[in-house]
Structure formats: C-alpha cells, structure tokens
Coordinates of C-alpha atoms and ligand atoms in Angstrom, one line a residue:
X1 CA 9.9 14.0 -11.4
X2 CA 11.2 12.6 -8.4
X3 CA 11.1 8.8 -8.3
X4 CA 11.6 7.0 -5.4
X5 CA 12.5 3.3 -4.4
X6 CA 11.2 1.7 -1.2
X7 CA 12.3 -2.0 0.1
X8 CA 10.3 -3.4 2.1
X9 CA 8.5 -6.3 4.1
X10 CA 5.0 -6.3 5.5
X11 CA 3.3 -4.3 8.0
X12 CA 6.0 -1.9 8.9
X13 CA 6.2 -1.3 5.3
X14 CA 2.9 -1.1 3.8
X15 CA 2.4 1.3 6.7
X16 CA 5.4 3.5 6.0
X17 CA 4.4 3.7 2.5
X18 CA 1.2 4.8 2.9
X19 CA 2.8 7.7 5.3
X20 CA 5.3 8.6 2.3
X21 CA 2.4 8.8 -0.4
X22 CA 0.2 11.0 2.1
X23 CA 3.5 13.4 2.1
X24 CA 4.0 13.5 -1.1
X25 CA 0.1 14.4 -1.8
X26 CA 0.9 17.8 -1.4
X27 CA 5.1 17.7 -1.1
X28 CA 5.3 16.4 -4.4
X29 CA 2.8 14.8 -6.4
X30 CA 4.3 14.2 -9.3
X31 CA 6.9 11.6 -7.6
X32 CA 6.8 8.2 -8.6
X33 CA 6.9 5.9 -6.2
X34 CA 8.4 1.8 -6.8
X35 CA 8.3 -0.7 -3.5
X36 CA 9.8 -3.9 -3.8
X37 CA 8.9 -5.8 -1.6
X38 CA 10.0 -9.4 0.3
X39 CA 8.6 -12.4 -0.5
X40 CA 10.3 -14.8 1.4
X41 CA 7.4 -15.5 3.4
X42 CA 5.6 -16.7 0.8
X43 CA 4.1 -19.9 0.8
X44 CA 1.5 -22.6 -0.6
X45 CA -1.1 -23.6 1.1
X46 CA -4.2 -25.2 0.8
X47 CA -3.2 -25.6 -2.8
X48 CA -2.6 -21.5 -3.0
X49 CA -0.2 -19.2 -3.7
X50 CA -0.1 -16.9 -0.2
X51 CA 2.6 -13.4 -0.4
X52 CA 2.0 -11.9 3.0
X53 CA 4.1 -9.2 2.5
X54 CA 2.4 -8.2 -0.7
X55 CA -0.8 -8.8 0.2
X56 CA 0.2 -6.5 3.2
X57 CA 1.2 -3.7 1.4
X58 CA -1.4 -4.0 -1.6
X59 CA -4.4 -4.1 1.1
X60 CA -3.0 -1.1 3.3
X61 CA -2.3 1.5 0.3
X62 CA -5.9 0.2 -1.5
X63 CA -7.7 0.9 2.0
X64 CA -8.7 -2.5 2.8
X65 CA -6.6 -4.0 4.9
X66 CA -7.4 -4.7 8.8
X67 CA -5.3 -2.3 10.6
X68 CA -6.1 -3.9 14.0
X69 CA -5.3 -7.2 13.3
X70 CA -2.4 -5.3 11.2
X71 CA -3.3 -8.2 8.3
X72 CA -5.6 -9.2 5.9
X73 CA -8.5 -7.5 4.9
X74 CA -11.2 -5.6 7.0
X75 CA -14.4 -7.0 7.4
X76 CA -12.9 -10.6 7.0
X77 CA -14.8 -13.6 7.7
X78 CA -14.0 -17.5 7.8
X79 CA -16.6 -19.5 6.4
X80 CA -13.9 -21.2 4.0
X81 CA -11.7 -21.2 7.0
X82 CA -13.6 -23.3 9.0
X83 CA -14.1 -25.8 6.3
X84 CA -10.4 -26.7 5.7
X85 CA -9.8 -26.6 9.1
X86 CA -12.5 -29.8 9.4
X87 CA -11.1 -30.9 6.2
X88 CA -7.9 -30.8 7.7
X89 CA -6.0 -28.7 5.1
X90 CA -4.1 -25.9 5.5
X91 CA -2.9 -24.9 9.0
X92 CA -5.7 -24.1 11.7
X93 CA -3.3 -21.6 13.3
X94 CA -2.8 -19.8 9.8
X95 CA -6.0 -18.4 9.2
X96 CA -7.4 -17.7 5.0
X97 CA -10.1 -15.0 5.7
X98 CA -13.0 -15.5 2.8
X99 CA -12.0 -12.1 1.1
X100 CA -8.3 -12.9 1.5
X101 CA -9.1 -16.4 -0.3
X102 CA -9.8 -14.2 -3.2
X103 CA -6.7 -12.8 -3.6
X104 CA -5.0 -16.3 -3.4
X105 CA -7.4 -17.9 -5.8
X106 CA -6.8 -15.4 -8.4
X107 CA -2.8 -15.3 -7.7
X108 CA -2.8 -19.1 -8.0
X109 CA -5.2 -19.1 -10.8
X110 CA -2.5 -16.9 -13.0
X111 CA 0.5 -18.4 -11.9
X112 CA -0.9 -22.0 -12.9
X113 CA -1.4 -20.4 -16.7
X114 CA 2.5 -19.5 -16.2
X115 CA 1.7 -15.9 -15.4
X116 CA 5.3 -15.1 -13.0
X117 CA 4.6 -13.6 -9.5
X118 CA 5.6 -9.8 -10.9
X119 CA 2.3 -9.7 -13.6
X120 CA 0.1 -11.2 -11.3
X121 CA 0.8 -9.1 -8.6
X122 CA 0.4 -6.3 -11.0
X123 CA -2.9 -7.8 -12.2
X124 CA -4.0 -7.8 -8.7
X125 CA -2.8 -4.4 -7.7
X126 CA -4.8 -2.5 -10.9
X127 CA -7.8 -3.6 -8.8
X128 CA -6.6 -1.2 -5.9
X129 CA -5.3 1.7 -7.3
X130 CA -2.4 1.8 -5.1
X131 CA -0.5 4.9 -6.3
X132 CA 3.3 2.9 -6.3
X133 CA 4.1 -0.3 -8.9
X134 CA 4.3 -3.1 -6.0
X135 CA 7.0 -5.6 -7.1
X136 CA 8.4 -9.2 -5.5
X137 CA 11.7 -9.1 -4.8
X138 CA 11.8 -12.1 -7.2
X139 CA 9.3 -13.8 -8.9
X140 CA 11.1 -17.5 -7.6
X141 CA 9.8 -19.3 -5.0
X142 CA 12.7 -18.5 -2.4
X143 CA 10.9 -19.3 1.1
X144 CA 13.0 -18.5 4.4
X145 CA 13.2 -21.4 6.4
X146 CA 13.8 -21.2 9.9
X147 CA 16.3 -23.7 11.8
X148 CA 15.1 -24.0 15.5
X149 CA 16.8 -26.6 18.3
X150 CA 14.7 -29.6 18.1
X151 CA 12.5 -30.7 21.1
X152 CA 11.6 -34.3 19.9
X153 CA 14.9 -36.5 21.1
X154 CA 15.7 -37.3 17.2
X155 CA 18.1 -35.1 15.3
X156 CA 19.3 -31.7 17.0
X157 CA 17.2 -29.2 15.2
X158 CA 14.4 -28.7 12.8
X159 CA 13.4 -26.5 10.0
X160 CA 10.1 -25.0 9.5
X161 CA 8.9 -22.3 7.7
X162 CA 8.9 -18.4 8.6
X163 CA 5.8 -18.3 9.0
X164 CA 5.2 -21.6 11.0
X165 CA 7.7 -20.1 13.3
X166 CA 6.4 -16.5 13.4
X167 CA 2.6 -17.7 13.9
X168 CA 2.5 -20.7 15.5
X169 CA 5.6 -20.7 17.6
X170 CA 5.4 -16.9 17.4
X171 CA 9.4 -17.1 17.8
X172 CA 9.3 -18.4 21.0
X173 CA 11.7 -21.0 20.1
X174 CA 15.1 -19.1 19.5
X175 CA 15.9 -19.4 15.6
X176 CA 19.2 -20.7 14.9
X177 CA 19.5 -19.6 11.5
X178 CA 17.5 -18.1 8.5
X179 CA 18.2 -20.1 4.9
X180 CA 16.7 -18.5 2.0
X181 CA 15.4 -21.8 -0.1
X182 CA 16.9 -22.1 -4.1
X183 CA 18.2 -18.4 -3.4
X184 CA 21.5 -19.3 -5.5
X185 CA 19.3 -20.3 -8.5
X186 CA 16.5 -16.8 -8.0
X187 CA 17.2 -13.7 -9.7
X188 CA 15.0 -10.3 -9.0
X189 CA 11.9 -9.7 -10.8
X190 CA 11.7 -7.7 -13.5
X191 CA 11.9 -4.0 -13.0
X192 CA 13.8 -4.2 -9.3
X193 CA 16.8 -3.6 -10.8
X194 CA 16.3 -0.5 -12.9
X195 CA 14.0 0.4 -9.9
X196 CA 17.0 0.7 -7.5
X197 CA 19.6 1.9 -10.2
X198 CA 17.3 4.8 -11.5
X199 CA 15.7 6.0 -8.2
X200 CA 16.2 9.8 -6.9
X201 CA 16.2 8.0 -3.5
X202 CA 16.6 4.7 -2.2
X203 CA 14.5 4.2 1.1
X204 CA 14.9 1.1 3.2
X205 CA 11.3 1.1 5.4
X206 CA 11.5 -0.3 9.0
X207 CA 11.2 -3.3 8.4
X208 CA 12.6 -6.5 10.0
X209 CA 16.2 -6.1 9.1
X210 CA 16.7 -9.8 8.5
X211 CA 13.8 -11.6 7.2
X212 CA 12.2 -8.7 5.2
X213 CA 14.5 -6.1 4.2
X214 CA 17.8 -8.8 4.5
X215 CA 16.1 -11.7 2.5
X216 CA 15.3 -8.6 -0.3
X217 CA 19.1 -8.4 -0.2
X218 CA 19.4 -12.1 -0.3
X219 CA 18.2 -12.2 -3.5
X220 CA 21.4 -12.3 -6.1
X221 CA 21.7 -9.0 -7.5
X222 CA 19.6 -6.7 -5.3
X223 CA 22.6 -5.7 -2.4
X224 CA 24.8 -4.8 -5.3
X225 CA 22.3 -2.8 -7.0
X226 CA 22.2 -1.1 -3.7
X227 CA 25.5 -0.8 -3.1
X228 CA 26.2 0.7 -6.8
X229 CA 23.2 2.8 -7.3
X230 CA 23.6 6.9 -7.7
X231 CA 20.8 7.3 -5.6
X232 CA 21.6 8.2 -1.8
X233 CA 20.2 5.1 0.3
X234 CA 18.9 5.8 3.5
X235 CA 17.3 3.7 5.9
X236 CA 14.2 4.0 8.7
X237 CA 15.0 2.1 11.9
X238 CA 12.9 -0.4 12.9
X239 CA 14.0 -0.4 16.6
X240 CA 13.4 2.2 19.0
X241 CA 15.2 2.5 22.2
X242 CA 16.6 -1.0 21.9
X243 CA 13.1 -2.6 21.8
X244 CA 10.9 -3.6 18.2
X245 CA 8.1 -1.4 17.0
X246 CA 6.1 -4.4 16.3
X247 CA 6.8 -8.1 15.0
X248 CA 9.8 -10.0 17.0
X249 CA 12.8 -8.5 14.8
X250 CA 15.0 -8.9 17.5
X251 CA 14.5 -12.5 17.7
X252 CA 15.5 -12.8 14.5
X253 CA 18.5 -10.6 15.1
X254 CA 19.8 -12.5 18.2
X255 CA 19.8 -15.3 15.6
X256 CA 22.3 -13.3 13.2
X257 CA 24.7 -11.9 16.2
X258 CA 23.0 -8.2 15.8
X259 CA 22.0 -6.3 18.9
X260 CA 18.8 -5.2 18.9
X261 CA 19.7 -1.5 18.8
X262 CA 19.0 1.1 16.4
X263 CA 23.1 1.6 15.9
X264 CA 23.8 -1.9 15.3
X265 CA 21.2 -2.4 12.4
X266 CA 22.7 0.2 11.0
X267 CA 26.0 -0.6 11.2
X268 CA 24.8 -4.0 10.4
X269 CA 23.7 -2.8 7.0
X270 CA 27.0 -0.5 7.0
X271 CA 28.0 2.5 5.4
X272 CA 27.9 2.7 1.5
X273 CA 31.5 4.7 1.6
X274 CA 32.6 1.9 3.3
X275 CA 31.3 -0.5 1.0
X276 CA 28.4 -1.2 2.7
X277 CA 24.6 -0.4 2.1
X278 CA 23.3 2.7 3.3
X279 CA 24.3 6.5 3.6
X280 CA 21.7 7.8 5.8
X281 CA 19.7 6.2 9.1
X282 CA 17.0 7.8 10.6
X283 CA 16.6 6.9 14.6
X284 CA 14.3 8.3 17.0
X285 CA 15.0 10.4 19.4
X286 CA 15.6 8.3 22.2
X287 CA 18.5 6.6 20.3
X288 CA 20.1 10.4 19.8
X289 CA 23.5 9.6 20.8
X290 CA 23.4 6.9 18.1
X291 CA 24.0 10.0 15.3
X292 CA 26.8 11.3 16.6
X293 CA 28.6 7.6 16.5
X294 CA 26.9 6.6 12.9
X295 CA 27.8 10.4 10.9
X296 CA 31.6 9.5 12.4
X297 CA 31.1 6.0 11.1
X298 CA 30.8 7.6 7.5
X299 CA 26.5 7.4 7.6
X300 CA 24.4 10.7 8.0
X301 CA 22.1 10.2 10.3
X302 CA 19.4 12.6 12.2
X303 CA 16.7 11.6 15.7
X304 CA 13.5 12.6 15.5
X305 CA 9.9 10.5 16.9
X306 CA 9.8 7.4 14.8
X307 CA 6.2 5.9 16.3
X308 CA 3.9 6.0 13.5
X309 CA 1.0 7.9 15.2
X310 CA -1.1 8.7 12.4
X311 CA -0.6 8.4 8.9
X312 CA 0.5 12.4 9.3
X313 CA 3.3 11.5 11.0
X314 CA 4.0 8.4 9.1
X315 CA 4.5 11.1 6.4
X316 CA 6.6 13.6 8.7
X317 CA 8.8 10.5 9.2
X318 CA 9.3 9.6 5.6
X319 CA 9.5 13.2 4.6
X320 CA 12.7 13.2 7.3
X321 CA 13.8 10.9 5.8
X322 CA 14.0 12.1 2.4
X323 CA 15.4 15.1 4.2
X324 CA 18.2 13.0 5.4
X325 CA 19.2 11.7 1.5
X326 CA 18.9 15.6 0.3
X327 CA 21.7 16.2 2.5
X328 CA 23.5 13.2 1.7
X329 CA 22.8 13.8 -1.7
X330 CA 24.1 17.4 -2.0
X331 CA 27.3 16.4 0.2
X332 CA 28.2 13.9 -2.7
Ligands
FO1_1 N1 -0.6 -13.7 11.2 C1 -1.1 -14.3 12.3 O1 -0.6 -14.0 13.4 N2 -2.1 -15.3 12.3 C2 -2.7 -15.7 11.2 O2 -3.5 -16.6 11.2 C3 -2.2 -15.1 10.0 C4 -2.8 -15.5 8.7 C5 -2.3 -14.8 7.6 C6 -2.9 -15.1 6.3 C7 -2.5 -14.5 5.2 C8 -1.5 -13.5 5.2 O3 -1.1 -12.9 4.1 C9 -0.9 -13.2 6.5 C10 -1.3 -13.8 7.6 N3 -0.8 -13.5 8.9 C11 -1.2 -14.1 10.0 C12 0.3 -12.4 9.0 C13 1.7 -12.9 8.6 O4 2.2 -13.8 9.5 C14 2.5 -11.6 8.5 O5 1.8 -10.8 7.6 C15 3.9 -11.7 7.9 O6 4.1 -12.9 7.3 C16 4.9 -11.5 9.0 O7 5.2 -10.2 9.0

C-alpha cells in the first residue's frame, strides 16, 4: 500500500489534495494518504479557537467548503457575525460565518477540556469523511507574526498577526519579517513525524513557500524529518511564470530575499543531495527552462500545465508528480 505524505497550507492545499485523492480513486485506491498541515495562522478570536488552514483543507475534501470565496463553508451566513461586530468583538474585517462558528465552538469546546489541537481536529474531521488523517503541524499555539514599517510616528515598525496582514492589509504593507511565536518551545503533533519518515512519497503542495509550507518546517523537528526521510520528496510549485497562482506568496517572498520564480523556490528549499529539502520540483510549462538548470542543480524536475482546471487535472498534476518521485525514487 502506497502511503503518501502531503505538507501543506490552506487553499492551494486542500485543493491539491482533493486532485491527488480523485487520482488515486482509480490509480490506486488502496494508498493512504497523511496531510499535515500549517497552523501558523491560527488564532483566537472572539473567545475561539480559528485553524484556517485546517478548516480549509477539512471543508474542501468533506465537500463543504465555498470554492468561490476559496474559504469557509458554502451556504454560509452571518447572523452571529453581525452581532459581534455591534458587540464589538472579534475583527469586522475577519468574518465567522454561522456554520463556520460551529467548527470553532466545538474546537474550542475540546481544547478547553485539555483535548490538544491533533484529537480535536480528528474529532472534527470523522464528521467529514475526508479520505486522508488531517494533522497540525503542531498541536502548540505557534502564530506567525508579521513585522511591517510602522506608519504611526512612534517606534519604526509593528507586529500584527498573519492574518491581520493577509485580510485587512491584504499585504499591502511590505512585511519585513515572518517570526513564528514560542516556536523554540513547539514540537510536531503526534504522528507528523512517523508520517514523514514512513511515507512512500513525501509531496510538498503549492503552497505559500514561507508562511504555509516554511512555518511547517519552522516547527523543530519537521525539516529534518524531511531532510532524513527514505521517501523521495518532491515539491509542486506554487508560482507560475514568475507570478502566484493565488494568495500574495510573493509578498511574503520579497520579505525572505526569494525571487518570485518557480527556480528560486526551489532552490530556496534546495536539493536533498545537497543537504537541502527536496529531490524533485514540478514547474509548469512556461517555467521549462527552469528543469534543465534545477536536474544540474542535483533536483529532478519535469514542466507540464500546473493551473488547477478541474479537479481532473488537479489529479493529472499530482499524478506528475508522483511520477517525478518514481523516477527519483528508482535513480536512488
Ligand atoms: N479571508 C478573507 O479574505 N476574509 C475573511 O473575512 C476571512 C475570514 C476567515 C474566517 C475563518 C477562516 O478559517 C478563514 C478566513 N479567511 C478570510 C481566509 C484566511 O485568511 C485564509 O484561509 C488563510 O488564512 C490564508 O491562506
């Protein structure tokens, strides 16, 4: 039985999950499937316990979620909503949809009994029948925090959190630097470790290179896991022809010195041989001429469409991919 590990943020994520499970419906079925996911930006508010990333992923592979909007559920509404907002709690600009609330009442509810982030995600993912065992990347509270150049004429800059500066700034104020808060002090939930060390195939989904896929690495333990794993790691790339698919990765990568190309996340993540993270990059084929430069680089690489169209060729895409660790795999 093939078992496969993906890491992974939100959107981007959830979606290229959903595109590997539809492959392996008939590829493979009896492949076992483990995402582990970023929760760094994670968050209380209103007195709850909100995983975006999770909640992403859990909604898109149980059918619920609102594929416009690209978040939260379908068929949302915002009675609640409106009354915090003219309670004044929570943030008017971060909206709790009514059916969403549900989720982060029930999260909240087991983590005050002392239930850690890993069983209550499970406890809410039995609902939803996802098909993969969803996990944090750690079941601390580690919440990226965004340093931005202050406008108000006291001190030079100001942190906020990701998702104040993803929503409500929508990274329009360049970010100076990512932390990952109490990092030092997480460890990975249970299970990501064994996930990553006894995986057939390591798969890192095109997600946000820093603030999804690099604060899963963040978390003490998980890049080395990576880095020692038997499993061939390859990666999808989240940027196409020097622009993002979606989100604003490439404000974020500005912020870490990476171009916003599909060669320099790549080689940002660098070659396992080399001591770096990955073995294989998939790019689309507009960024061709990256494969020639990344296979001499010591990472296998191949160019094929990377827009996820349909779900079909979400799972073309995926199935590529694992097509790209085969090869890696059998070339030792
Ligand atoms: N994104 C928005 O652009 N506006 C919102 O009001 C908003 C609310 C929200 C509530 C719960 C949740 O899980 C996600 C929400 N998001 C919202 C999306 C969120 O910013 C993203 O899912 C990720 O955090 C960034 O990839």
């Amino acid at each position: 039985m093939t078992t496969i590990t993906i890491l992974a943020g939100g959107v981007g994520g959830a979606r290229f999950t959903r595109g590997l499970l539809a492959h392996l419906r008939t590829a493979d079925p009896s492949a076992s499937v483990t995402v582990v996911a970023n929760t760094g930006d994670d968050l209380w508010l209103a007195g709850l316990r909100v995983c975006p990333d999770l909640d992403s992923i859990m909604y898109t592979l149980g059918g619920a979620n609102d594929d416009e909007r690209g978040w939260g559920r379908k068929g949302e509404s915002e009675r609640v909503s409106a009354e915090l907002a003219a309670y004044g709690v929570g943030w008017p600009w971060f909206t709790l949809g009514d059916l969403d609330l549900g989720t982060h009442i029930a999260r909240s509810a087991w983590l005050r009994e002392g239930i850690p982030l890993s069983e209550a995600t499970a406890r809410l993912a039995a609902r939803w029948n996802l098909g993969v065992s969803l996990l944090p990347a750690t079941d601390d509270e580690v919440e990226t925090i965004v340093t931005v150049a202050s406008d108000d004429d006291g001190s030079p800059t100001k942190d906020m959190h990701f998702e104040e500066w993803w929503v409500r700034l929508r990274a329009s104020r360049p970010a100076l630097a990512f932390t990952q808060r109490n990092v030092a002090a997480s460890l990975p939930a249970p299970g990501v470790l064994e996930a990553i060390a006894g995986a057939d195939v390591v798969l890192f989904a095109p997600s946000n290179p820093v603030v999804s896929i690099g604060t899963v690495l963040g978390i003490p333990g998980i890049a080395d896991a990576v880095r020692s794993t038997p499993a061939p790691v390859v990666g999808v790339s989240p940027i196409i022809g020097g622009g993002v698919v979606r989100g604003m990765a490439d404000a974020c990568l500005s912020a870490i010195g990476v171009e916003t190309s599909a060669l320099a996340v790549a080689q940002h993540y660098g070659a396992r041989s080399l001591g770096g993270l990955i073995d294989g990059w998939l790019v689309d084929e507009v960024d061709v001429e990256a494969v020639a430069l990344l296979e001499a680089g010591g990472i296998r690489s191949a160019a094929r469409p990377l827009w996820f169209s349909s779900v079909e060729e979400t799972g073309a895409i995926a199935a590529a991919a694992l097509a790209l660790a085969d090869v890696g795999h059998s070339g030792g």
